[in-house]
PDB file of C-alpha atoms and ligand atoms in Angstrom:
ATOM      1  CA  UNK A   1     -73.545 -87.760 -89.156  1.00 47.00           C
ATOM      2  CA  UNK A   2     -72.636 -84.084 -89.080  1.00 47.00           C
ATOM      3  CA  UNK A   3     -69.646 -83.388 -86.685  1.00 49.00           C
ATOM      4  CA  UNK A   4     -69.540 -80.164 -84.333  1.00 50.00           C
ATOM      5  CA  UNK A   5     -68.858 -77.369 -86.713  1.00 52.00           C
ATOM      6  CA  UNK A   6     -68.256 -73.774 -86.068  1.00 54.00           C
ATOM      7  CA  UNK A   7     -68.992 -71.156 -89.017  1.00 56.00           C
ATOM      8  CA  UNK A   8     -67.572 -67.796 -89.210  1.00 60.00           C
ATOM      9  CA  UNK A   9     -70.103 -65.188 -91.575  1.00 60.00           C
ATOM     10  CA  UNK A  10     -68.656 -61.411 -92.151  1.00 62.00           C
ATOM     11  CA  UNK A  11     -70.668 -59.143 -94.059  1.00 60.00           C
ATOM     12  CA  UNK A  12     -71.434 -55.321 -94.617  1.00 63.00           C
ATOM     13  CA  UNK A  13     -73.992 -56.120 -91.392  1.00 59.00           C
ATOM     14  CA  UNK A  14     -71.132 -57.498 -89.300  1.00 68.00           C
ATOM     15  CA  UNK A  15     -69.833 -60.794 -88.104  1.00 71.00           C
ATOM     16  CA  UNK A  16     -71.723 -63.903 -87.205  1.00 70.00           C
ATOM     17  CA  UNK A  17     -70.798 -67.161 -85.441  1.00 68.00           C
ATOM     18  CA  UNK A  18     -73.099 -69.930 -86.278  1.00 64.00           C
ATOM     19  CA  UNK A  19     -72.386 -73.776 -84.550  1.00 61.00           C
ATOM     20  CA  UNK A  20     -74.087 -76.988 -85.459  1.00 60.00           C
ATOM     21  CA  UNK A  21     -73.572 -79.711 -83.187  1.00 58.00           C
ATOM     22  CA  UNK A  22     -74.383 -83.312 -84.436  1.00 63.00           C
ATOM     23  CA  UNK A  23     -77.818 -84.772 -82.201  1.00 69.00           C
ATOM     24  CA  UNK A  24     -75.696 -87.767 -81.713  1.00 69.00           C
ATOM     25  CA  UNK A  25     -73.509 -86.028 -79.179  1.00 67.00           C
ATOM     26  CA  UNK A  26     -76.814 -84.658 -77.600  1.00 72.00           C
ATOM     27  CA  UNK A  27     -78.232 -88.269 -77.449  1.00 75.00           C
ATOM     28  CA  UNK A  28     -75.358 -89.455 -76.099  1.00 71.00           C
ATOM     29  CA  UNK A  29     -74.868 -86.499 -73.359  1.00 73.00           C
ATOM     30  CA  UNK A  30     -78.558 -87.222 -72.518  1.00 77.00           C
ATOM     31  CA  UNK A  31     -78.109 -90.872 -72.075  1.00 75.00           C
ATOM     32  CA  UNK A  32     -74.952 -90.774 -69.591  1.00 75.00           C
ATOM     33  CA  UNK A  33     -76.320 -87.646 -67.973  1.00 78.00           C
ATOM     34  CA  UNK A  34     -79.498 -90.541 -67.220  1.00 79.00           C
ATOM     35  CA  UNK A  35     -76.792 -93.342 -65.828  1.00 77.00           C
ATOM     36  CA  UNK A  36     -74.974 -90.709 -63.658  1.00 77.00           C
ATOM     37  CA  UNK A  37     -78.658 -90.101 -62.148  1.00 81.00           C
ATOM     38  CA  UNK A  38     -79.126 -93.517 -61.542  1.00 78.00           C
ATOM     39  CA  UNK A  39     -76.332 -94.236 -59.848  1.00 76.00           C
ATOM     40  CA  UNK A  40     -76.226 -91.514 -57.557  1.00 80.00           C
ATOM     41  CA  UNK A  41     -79.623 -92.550 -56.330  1.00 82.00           C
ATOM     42  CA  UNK A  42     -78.137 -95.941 -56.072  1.00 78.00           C
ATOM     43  CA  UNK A  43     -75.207 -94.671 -53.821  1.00 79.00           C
ATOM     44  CA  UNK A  44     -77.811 -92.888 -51.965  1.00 82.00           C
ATOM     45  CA  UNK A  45     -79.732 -95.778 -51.683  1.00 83.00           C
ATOM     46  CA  UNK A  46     -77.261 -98.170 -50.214  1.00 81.00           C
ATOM     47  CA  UNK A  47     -76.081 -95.778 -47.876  1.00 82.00           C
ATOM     48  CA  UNK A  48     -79.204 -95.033 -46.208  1.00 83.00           C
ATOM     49  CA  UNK A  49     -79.659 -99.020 -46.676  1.00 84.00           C
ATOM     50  CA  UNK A  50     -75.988 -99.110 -44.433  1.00 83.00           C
ATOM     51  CA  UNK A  51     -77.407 -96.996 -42.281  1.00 83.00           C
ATOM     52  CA  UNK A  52     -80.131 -99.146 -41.265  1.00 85.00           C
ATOM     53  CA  UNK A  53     -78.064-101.929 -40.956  1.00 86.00           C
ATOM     54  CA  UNK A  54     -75.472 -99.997 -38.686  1.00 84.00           C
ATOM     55  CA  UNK A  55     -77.364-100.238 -35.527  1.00 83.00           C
ATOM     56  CA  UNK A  56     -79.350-103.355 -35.011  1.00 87.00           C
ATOM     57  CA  UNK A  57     -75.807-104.916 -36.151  1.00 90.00           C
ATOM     58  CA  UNK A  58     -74.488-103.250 -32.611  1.00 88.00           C
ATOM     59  CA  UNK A  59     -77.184-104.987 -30.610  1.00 90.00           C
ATOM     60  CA  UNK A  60     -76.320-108.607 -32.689  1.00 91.00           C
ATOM     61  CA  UNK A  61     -72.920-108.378 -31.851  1.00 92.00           C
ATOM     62  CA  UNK A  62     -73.599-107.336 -28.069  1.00 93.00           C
ATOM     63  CA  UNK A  63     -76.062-110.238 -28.175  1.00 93.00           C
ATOM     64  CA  UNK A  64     -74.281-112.734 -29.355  1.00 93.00           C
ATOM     65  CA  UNK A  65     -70.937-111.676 -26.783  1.00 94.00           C
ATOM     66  CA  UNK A  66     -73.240-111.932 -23.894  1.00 94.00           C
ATOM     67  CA  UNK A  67     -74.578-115.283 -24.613  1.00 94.00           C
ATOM     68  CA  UNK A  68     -71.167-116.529 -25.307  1.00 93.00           C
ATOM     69  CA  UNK A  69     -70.346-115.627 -21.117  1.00 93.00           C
ATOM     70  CA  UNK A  70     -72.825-117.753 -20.804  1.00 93.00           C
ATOM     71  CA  UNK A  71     -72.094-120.344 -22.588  1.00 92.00           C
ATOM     72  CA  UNK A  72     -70.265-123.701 -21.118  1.00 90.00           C
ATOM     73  CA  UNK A  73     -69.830-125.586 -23.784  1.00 91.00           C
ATOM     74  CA  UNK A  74     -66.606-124.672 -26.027  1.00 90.00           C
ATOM     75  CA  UNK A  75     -68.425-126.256 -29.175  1.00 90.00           C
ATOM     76  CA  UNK A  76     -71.209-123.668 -28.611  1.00 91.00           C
ATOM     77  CA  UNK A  77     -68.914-120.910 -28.314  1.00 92.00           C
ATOM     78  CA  UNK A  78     -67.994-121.441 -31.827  1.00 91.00           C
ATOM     79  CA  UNK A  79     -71.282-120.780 -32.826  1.00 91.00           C
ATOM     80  CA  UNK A  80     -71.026-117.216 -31.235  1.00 93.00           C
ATOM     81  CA  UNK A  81     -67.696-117.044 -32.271  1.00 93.00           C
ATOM     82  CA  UNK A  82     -69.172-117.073 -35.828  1.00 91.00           C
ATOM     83  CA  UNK A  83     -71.859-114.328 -35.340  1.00 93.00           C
ATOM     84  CA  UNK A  84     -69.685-112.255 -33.557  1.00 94.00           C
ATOM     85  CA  UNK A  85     -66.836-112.361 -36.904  1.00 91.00           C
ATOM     86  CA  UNK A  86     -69.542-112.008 -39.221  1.00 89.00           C
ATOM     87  CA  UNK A  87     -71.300-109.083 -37.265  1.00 92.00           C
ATOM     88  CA  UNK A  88     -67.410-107.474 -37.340  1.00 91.00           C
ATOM     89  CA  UNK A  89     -67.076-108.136 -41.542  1.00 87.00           C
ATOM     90  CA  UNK A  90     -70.295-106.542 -41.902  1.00 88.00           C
ATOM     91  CA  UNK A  91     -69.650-103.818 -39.805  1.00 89.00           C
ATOM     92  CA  UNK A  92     -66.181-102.882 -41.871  1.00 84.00           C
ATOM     93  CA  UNK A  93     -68.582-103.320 -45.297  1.00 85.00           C
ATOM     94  CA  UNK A  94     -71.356-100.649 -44.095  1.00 86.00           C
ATOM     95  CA  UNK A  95     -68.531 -98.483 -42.374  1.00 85.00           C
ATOM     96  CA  UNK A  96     -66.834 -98.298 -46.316  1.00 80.00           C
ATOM     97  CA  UNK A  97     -69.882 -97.440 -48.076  1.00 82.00           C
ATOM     98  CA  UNK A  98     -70.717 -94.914 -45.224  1.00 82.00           C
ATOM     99  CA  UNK A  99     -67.403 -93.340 -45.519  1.00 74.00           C
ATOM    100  CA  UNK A 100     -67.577 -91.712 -48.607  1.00 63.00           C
ATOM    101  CA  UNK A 101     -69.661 -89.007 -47.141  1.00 64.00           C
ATOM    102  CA  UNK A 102     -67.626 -86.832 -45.594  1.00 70.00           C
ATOM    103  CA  UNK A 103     -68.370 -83.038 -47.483  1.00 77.00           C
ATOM    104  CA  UNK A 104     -65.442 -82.450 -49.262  1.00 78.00           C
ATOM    105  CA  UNK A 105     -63.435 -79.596 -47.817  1.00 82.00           C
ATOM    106  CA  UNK A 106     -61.632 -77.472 -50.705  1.00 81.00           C
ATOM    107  CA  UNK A 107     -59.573 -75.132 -49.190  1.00 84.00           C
ATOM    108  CA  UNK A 108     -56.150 -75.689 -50.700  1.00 91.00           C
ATOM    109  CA  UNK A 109     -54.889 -74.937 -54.018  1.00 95.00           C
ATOM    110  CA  UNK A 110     -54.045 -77.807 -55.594  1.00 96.00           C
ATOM    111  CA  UNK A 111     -51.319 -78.506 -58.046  1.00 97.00           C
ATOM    112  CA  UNK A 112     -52.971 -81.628 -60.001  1.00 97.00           C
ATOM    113  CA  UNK A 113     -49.452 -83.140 -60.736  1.00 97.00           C
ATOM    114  CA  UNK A 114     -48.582 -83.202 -57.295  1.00 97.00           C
ATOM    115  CA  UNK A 115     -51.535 -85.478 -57.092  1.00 97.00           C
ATOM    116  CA  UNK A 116     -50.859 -87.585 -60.171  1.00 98.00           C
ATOM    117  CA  UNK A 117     -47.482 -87.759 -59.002  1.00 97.00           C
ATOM    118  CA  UNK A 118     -48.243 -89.046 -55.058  1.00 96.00           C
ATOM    119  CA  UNK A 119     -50.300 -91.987 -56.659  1.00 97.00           C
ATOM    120  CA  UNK A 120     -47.943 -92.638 -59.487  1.00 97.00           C
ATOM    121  CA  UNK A 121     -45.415 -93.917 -56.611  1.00 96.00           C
ATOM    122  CA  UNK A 122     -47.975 -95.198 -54.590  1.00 95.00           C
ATOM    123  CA  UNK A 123     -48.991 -97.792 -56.832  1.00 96.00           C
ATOM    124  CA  UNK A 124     -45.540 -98.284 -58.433  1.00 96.00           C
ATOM    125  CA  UNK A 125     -44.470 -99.176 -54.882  1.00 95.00           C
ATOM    126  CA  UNK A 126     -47.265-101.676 -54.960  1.00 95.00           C
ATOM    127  CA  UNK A 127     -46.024-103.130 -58.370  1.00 95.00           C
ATOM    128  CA  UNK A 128     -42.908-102.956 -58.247  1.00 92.00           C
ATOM    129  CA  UNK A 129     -42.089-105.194 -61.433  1.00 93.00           C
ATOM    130  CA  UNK A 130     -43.864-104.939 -64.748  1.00 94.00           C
ATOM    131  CA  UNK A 131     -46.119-101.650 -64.324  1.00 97.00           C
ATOM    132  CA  UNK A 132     -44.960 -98.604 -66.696  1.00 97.00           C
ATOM    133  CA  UNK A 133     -47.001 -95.432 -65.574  1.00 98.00           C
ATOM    134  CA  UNK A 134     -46.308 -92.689 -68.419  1.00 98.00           C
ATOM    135  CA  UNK A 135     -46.511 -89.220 -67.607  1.00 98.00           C
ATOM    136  CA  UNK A 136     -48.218 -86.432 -70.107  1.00 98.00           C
ATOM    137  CA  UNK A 137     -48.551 -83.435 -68.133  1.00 97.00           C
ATOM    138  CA  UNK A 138     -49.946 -80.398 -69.830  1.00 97.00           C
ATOM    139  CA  UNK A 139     -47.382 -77.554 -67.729  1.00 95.00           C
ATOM    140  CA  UNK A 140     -49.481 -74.884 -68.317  1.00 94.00           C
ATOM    141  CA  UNK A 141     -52.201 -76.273 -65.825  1.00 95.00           C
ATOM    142  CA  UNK A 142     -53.574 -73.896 -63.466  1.00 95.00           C
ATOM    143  CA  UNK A 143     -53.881 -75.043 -59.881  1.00 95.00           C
ATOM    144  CA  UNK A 144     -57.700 -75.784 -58.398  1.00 94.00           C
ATOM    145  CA  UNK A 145     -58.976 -75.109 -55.044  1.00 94.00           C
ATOM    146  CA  UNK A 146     -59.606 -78.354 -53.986  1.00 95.00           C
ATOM    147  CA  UNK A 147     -60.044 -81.484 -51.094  1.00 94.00           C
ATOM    148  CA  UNK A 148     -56.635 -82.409 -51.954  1.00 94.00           C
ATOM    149  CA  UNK A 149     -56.775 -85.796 -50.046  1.00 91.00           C
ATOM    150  CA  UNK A 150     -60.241 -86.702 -51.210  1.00 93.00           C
ATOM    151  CA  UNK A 151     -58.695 -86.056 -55.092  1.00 96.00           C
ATOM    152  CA  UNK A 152     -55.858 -88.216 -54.019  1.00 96.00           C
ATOM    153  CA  UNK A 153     -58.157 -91.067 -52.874  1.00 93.00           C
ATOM    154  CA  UNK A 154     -60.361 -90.809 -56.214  1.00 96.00           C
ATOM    155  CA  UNK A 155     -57.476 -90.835 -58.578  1.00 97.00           C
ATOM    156  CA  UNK A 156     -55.756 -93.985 -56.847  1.00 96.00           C
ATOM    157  CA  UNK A 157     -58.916 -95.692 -56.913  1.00 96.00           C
ATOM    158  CA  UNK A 158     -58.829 -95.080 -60.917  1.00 98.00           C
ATOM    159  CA  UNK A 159     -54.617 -96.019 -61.041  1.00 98.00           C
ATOM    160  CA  UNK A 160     -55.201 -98.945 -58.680  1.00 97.00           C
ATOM    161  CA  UNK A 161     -58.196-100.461 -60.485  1.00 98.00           C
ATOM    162  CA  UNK A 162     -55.818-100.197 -63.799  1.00 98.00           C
ATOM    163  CA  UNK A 163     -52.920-101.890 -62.697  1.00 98.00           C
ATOM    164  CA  UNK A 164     -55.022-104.909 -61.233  1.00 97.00           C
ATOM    165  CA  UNK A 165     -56.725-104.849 -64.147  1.00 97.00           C
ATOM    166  CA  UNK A 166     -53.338-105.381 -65.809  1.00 97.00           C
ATOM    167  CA  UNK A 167     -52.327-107.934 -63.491  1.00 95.00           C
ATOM    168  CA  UNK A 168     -49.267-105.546 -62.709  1.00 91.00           C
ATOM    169  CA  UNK A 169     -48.104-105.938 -66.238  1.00 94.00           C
ATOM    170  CA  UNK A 170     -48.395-103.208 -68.994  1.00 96.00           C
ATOM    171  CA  UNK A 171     -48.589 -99.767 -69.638  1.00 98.00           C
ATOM    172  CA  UNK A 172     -50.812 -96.762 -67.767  1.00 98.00           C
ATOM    173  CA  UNK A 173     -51.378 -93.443 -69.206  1.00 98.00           C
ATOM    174  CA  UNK A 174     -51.940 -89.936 -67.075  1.00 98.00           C
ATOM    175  CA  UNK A 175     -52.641 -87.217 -69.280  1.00 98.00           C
ATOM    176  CA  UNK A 176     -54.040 -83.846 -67.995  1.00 98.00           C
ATOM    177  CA  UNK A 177     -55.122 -81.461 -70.399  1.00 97.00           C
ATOM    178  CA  UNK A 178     -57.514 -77.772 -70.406  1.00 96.00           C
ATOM    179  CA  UNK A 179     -60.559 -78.157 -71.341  1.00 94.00           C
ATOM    180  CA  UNK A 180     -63.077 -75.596 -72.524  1.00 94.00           C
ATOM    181  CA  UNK A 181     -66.602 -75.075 -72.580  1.00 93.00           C
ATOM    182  CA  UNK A 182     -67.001 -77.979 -71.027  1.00 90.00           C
ATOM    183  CA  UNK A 183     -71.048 -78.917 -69.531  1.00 89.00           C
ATOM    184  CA  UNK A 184     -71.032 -81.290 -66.700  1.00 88.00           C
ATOM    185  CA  UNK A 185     -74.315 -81.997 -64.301  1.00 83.00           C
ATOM    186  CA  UNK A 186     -76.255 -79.636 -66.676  1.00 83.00           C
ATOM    187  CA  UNK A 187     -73.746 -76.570 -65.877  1.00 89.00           C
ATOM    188  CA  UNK A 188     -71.824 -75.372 -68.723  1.00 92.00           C
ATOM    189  CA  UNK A 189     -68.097 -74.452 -67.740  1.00 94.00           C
ATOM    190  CA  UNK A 190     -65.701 -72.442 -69.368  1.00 94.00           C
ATOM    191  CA  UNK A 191     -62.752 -73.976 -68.375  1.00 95.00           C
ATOM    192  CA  UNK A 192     -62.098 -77.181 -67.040  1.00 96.00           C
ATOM    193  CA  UNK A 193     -59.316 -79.853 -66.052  1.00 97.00           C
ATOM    194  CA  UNK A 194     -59.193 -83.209 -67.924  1.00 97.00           C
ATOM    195  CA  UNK A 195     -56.996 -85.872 -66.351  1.00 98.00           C
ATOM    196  CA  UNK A 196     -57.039 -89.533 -68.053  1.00 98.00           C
ATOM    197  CA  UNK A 197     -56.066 -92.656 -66.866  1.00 98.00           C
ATOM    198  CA  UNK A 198     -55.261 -95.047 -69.556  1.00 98.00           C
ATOM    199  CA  UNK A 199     -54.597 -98.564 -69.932  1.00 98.00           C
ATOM    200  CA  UNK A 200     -54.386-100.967 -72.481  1.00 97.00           C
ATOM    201  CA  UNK A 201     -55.601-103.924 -70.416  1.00 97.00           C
ATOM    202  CA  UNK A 202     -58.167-106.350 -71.095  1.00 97.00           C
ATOM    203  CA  UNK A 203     -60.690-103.578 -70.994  1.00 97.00           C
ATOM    204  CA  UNK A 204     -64.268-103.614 -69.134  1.00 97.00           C
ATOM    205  CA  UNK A 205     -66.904-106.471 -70.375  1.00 94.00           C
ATOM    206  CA  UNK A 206     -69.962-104.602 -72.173  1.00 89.00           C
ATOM    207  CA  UNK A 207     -72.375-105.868 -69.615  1.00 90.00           C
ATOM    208  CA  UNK A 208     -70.387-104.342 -66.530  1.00 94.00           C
ATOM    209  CA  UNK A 209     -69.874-100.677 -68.185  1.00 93.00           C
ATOM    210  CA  UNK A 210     -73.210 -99.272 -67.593  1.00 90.00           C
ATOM    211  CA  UNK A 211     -73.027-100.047 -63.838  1.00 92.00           C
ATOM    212  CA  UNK A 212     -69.670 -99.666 -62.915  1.00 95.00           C
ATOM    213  CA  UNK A 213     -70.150 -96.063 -60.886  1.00 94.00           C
ATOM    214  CA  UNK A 214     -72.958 -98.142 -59.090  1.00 92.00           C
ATOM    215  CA  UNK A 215     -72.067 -99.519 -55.298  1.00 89.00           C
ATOM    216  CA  UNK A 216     -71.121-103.064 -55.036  1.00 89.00           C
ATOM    217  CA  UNK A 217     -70.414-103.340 -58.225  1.00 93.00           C
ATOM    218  CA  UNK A 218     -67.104-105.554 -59.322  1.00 94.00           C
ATOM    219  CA  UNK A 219     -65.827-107.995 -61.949  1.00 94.00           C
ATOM    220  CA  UNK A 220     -62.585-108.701 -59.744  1.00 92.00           C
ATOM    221  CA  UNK A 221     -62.128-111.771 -57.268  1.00 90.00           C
ATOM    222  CA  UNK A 222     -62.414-110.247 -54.046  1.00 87.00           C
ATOM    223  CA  UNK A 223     -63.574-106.950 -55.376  1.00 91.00           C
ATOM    224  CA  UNK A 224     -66.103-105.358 -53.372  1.00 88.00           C
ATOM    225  CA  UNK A 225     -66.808-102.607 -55.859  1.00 92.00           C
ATOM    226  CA  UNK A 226     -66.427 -99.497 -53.839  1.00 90.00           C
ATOM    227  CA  UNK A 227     -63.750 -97.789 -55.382  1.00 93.00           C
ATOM    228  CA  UNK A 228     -65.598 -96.365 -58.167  1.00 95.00           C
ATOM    229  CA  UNK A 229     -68.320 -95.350 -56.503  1.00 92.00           C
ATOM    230  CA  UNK A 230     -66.082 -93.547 -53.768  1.00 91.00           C
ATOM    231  CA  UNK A 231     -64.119 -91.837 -56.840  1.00 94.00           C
ATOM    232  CA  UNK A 232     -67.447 -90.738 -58.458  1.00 93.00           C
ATOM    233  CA  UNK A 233     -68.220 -89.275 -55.352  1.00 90.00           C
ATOM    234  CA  UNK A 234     -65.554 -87.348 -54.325  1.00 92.00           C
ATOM    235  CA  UNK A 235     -65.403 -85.570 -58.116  1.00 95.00           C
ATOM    236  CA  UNK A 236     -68.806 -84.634 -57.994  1.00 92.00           C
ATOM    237  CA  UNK A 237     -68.559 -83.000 -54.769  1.00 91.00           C
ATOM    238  CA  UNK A 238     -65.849 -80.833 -56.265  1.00 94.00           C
ATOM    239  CA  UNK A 239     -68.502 -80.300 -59.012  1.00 93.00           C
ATOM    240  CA  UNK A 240     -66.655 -82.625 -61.712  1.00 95.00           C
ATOM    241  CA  UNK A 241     -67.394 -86.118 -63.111  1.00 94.00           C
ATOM    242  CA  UNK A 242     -65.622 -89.256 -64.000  1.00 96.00           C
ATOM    243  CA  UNK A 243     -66.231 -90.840 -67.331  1.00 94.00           C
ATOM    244  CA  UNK A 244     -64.829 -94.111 -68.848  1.00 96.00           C
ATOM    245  CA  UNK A 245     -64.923 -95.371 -72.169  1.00 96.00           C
ATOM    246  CA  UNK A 246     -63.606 -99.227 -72.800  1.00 97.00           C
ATOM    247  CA  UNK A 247     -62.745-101.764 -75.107  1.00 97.00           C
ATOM    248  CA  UNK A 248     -60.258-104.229 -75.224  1.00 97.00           C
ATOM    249  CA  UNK A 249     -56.690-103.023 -75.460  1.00 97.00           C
ATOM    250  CA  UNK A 250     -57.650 -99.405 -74.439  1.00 98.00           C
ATOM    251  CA  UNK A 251     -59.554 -98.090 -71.004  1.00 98.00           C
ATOM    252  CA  UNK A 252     -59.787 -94.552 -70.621  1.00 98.00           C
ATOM    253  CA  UNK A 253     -60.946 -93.107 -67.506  1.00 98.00           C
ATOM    254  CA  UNK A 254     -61.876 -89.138 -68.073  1.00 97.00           C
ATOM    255  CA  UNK A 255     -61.786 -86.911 -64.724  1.00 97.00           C
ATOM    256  CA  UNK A 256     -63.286 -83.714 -65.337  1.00 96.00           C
ATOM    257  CA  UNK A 257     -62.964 -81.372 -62.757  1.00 97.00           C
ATOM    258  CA  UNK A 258     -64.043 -77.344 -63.394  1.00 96.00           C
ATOM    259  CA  UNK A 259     -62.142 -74.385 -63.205  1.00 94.00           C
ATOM    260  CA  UNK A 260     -64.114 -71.702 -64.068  1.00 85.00           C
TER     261      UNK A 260
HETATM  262  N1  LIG B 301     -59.177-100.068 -65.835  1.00 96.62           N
HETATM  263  C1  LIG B 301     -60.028-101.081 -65.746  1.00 96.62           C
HETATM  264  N2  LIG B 301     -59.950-102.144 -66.599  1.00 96.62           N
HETATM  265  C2  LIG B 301     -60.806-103.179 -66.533  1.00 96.62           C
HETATM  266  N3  LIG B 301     -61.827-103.255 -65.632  1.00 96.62           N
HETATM  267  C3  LIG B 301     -61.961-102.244 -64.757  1.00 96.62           C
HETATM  268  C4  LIG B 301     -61.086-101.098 -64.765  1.00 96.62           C
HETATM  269  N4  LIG B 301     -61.489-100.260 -63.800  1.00 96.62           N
HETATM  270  C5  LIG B 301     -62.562-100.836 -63.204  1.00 96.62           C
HETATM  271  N5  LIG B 301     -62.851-102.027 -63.778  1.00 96.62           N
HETATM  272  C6  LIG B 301     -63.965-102.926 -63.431  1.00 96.62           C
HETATM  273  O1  LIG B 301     -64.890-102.195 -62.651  1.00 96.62           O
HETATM  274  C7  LIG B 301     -65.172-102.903 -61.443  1.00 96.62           C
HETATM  275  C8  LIG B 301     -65.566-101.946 -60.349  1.00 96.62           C
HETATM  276  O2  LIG B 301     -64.421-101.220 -59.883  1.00 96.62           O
HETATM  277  P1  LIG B 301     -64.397-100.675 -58.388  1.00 96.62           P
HETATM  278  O3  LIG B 301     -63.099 -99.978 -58.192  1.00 96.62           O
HETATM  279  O4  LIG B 301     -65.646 -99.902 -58.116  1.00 96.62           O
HETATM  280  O5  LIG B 301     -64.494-101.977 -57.488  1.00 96.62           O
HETATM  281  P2  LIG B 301     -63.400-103.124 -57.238  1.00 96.62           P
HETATM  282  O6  LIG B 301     -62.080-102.694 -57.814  1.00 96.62           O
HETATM  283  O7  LIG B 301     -63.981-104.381 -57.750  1.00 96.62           O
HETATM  284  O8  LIG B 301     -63.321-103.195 -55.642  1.00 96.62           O
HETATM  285  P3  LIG B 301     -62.679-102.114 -54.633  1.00 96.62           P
HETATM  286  O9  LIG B 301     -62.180-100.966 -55.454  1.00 96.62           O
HETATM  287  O10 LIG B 301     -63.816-101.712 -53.751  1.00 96.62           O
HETATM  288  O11 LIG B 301     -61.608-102.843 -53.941  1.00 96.62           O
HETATM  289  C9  LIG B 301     -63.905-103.696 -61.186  1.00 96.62           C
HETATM  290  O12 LIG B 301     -64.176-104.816 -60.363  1.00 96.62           O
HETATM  291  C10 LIG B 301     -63.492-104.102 -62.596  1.00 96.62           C
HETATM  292  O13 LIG B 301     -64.230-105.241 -63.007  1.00 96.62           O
HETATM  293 MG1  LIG B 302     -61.285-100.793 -57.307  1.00 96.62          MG
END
């Protein structure tokens, strides 16, 4: 298929730039530009699902703790005991996927290292034996105006998910780069900054990689498939987008984030 290609005509008339871009790369922008709609209508959709849940789960609880003054019997307090836990576990579930939504505040200007570098020793702390994290930082990166926290929190979602992913053994790439003319949402950019985590884990199965930006969505024991979600998020509210691409050996997790 033909690749992008760029063609430079000069004649008597004057100079012409013509570009051909290959309808694969269209097909393929059109079908993840679908999947990102669908999942952000899935996020919405569980949150204002959490939402609902939030308060009659109040009332349960409050329920159940009044009965349980009533109650004699220590064998029938355990019964209460039980809705009262599982009214708490619930309540820490919807109170993560309601999080998320605070609007992202960018006021500072943000030196993306300083970011890559805060989560690099977070989750080096965390695996202390085993875990390389490699460092390709492009120097000539200009510095964002950005939620610096919330960029914090999305990246060490992406780090964190790698290096379980790895079991704490193997190797983790960050690599930021400038990217230009970059279109993301449907708005074309001029500039942009690329960071990518790498890994060269197991990779994602082929059924999971379609819905992996979707809530409660995880292949992991005791997952409880947030992160992503919450990392997808927080990007787009800066205006950027998280892509992945996976196969065994090699995960690549592409944060786009726009500059100009
Ligand atoms: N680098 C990776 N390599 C392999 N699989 C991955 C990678 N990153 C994410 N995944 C898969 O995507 C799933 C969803 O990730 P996500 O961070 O949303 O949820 P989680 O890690 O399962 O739970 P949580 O982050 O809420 O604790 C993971 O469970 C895992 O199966
Ligand atoms: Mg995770």
């Amino acid at each position: 298929m033909l690749h992008c290609l760029a063609v430079a005509l000069e004649s008597d008339l004057g100079a012409m730039l013509m570009e051909f871009h290959e309808v694969d790369q269209r097909l393929r922008i059109d079908r993840e530009e679908r999947m990102h709609d669908s999942a952000r209508a899935n996020r919405e959709l569980v949150r204002n699902l959490a939402h609902e849940i939030k308060n009659p789960l109040g009332g349960i609880r409050g329920a159940a703790q009044l009965l349980e003054a009533e109650l004699e019997s220590p064998e029938l307090r355990e019964y209460t005991q039980v809705m009262i836990k599982e009214a708490d576990r619930l309540q820490k579930l919807v109170d993560r996927l309601l999080a998320p939504h605070r609007p992202a505040r960018p006021t500072e200007h943000v030196n993306m290292h300083e970011v890559c570098e805060r989560v690099r020793m977070i989750v080096l702390a965390e695996y202390p034996q085993g875990l390389v994290i490699h460092r390709d930082y492009d120097a000539s990166l200009p510095e964002l105006v950005a939620d610096k926290e919330q960029l914090i929190q999305a990246l060490l979602n992406l780090v964190r998910n790698a290096a379980q992913a790895l079991n704490g053994s193997g190797v983790i790439r960050l690599r930021t780069r400038i990217a230009r003319h970059v279109v993301i949402a449907r708005i074309r950019h001029k500039l942009a900054l690329e960071l990518h985590v790498i890994d060269n884990g197991p990779g994602i199965p082929s059924g999971l990689l379609d819905r992996i930006f979707f809530p409660l969505v995880s292949g992991r024991e005791g997952g409880s498939g947030l992160g992503l979600p919450l990392a997808q998020t927080f990007v787009e509210q800066h205006g950027g987008l998280i892509e992945c691409e996976s196969r065994p050996g090699l995960t690549d997790f592409r944060m786009l984030l726009p500059l100009l």
